[in-house]
PDB file of C-alpha atoms in Angstrom:
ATOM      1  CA  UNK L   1       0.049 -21.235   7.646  1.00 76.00           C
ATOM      2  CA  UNK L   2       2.468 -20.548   4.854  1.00 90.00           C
ATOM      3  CA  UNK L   3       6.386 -20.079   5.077  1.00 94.00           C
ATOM      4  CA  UNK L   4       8.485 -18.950   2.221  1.00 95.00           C
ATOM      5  CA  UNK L   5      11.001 -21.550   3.201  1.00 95.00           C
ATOM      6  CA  UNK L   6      10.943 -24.633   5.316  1.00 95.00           C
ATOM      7  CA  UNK L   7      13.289 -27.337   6.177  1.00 96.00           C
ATOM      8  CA  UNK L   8      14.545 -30.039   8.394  1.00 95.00           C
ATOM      9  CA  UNK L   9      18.010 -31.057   9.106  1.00 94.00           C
ATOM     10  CA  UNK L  10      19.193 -33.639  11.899  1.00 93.00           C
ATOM     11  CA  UNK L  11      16.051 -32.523  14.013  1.00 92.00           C
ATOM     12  CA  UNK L  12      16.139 -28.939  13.829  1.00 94.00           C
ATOM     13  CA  UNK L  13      13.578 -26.821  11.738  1.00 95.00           C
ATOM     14  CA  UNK L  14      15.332 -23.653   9.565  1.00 97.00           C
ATOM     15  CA  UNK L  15      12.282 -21.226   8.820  1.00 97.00           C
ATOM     16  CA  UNK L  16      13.098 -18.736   5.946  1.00 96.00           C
ATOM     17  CA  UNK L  17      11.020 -15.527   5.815  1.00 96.00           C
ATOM     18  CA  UNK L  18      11.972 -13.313   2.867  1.00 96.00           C
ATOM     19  CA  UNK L  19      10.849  -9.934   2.182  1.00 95.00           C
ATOM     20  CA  UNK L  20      11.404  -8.569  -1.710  1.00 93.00           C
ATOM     21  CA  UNK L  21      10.599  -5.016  -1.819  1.00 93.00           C
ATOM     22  CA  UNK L  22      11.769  -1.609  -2.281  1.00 95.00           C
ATOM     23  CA  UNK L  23      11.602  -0.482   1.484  1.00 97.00           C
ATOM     24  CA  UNK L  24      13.265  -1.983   4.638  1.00 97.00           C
ATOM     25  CA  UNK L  25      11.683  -4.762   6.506  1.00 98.00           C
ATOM     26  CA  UNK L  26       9.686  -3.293   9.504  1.00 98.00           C
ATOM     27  CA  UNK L  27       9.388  -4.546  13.409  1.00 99.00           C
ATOM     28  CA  UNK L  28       6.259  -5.247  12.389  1.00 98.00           C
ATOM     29  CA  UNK L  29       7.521  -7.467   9.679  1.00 98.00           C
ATOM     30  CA  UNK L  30       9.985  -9.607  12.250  1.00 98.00           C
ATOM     31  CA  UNK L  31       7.442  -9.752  14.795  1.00 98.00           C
ATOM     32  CA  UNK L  32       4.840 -11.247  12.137  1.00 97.00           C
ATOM     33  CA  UNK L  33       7.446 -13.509  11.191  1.00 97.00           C
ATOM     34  CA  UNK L  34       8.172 -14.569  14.855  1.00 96.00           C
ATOM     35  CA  UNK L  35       4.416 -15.119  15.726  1.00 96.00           C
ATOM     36  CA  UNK L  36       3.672 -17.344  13.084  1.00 95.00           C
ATOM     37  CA  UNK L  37       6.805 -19.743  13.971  1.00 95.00           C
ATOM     38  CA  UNK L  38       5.487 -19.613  17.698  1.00 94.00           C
ATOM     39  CA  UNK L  39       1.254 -19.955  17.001  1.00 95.00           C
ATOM     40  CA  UNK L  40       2.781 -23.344  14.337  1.00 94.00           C
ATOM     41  CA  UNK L  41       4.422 -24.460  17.384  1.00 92.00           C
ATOM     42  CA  UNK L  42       7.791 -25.570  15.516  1.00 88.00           C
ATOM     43  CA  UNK L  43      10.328 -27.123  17.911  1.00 83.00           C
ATOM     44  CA  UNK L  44      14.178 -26.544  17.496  1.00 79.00           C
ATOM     45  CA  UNK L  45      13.495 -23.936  14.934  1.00 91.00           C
ATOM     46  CA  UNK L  46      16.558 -21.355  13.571  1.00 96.00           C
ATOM     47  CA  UNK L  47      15.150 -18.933  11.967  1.00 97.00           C
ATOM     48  CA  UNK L  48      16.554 -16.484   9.408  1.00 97.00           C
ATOM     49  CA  UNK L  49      14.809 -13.739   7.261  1.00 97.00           C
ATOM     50  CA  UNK L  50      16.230 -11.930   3.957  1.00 96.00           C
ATOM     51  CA  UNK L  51      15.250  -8.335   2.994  1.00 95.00           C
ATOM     52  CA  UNK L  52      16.751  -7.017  -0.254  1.00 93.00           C
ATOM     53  CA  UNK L  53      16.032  -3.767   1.028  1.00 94.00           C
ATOM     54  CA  UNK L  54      17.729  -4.207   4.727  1.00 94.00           C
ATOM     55  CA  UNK L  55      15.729  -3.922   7.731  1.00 97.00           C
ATOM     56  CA  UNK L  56      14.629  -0.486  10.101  1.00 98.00           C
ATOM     57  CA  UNK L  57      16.550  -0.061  13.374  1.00 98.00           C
ATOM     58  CA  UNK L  58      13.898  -1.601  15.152  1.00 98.00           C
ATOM     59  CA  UNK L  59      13.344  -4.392  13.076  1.00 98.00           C
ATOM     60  CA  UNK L  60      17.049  -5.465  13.613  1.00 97.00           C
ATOM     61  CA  UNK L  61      16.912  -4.902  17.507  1.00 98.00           C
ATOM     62  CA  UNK L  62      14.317  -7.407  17.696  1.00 98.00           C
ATOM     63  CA  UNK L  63      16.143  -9.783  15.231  1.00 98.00           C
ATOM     64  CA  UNK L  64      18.559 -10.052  17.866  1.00 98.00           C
ATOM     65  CA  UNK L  65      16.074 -10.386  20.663  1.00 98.00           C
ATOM     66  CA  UNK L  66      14.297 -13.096  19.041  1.00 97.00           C
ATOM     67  CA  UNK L  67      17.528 -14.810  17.738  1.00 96.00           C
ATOM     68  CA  UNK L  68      16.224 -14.214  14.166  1.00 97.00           C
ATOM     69  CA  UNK L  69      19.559 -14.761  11.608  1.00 96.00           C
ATOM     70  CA  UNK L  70      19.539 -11.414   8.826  1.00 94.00           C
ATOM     71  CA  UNK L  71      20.993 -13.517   5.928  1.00 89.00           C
ATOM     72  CA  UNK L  72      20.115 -10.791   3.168  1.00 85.00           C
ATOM     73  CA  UNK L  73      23.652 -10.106   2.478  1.00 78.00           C
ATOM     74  CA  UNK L  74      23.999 -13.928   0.721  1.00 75.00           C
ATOM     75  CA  UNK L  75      21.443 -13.134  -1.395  1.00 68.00           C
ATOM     76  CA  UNK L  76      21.497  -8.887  -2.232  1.00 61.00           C
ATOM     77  CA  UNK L  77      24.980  -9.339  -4.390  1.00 56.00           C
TER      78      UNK L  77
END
């Protein structure tokens, strides 16, 4: 299983999924994303994802459902 960013900090996980393309990231994108955090089976995880392109509408609703952090605006400057 492969993460484009992984750390640990005072017992909590921070999973970084980061999308570098031309088009918005896609629900099916997030949900990817979330599945493969839940099948590892990381504990206290916060979990963020950047898309230089921004995400769809549905992409970002399920951000939110799934507490996923859009941090693309840090790095799209």
């Amino acid at each position: 299983m492969e993460f484009d960013f992984l750390g640990e900090e005072n017992k909590v996980v921070y999973v970084v999924e980061i999308k570098w393309r031309n088009k918005p990231a896609s629900y099916r994108d997030v949900a990817n994303f979330v599945d493969k955090v839940k099948k590892a089976g990381i504990d206290a995880v916060k979990l963020y994802f950047i898309s230089k392109s921004g995400f769809t509408k549905q992409a970002d609703e399920l951000m939110k459902m799934e507490g996923v952090m859009d941090i693309s605006n840090e790095f799209n400057q």
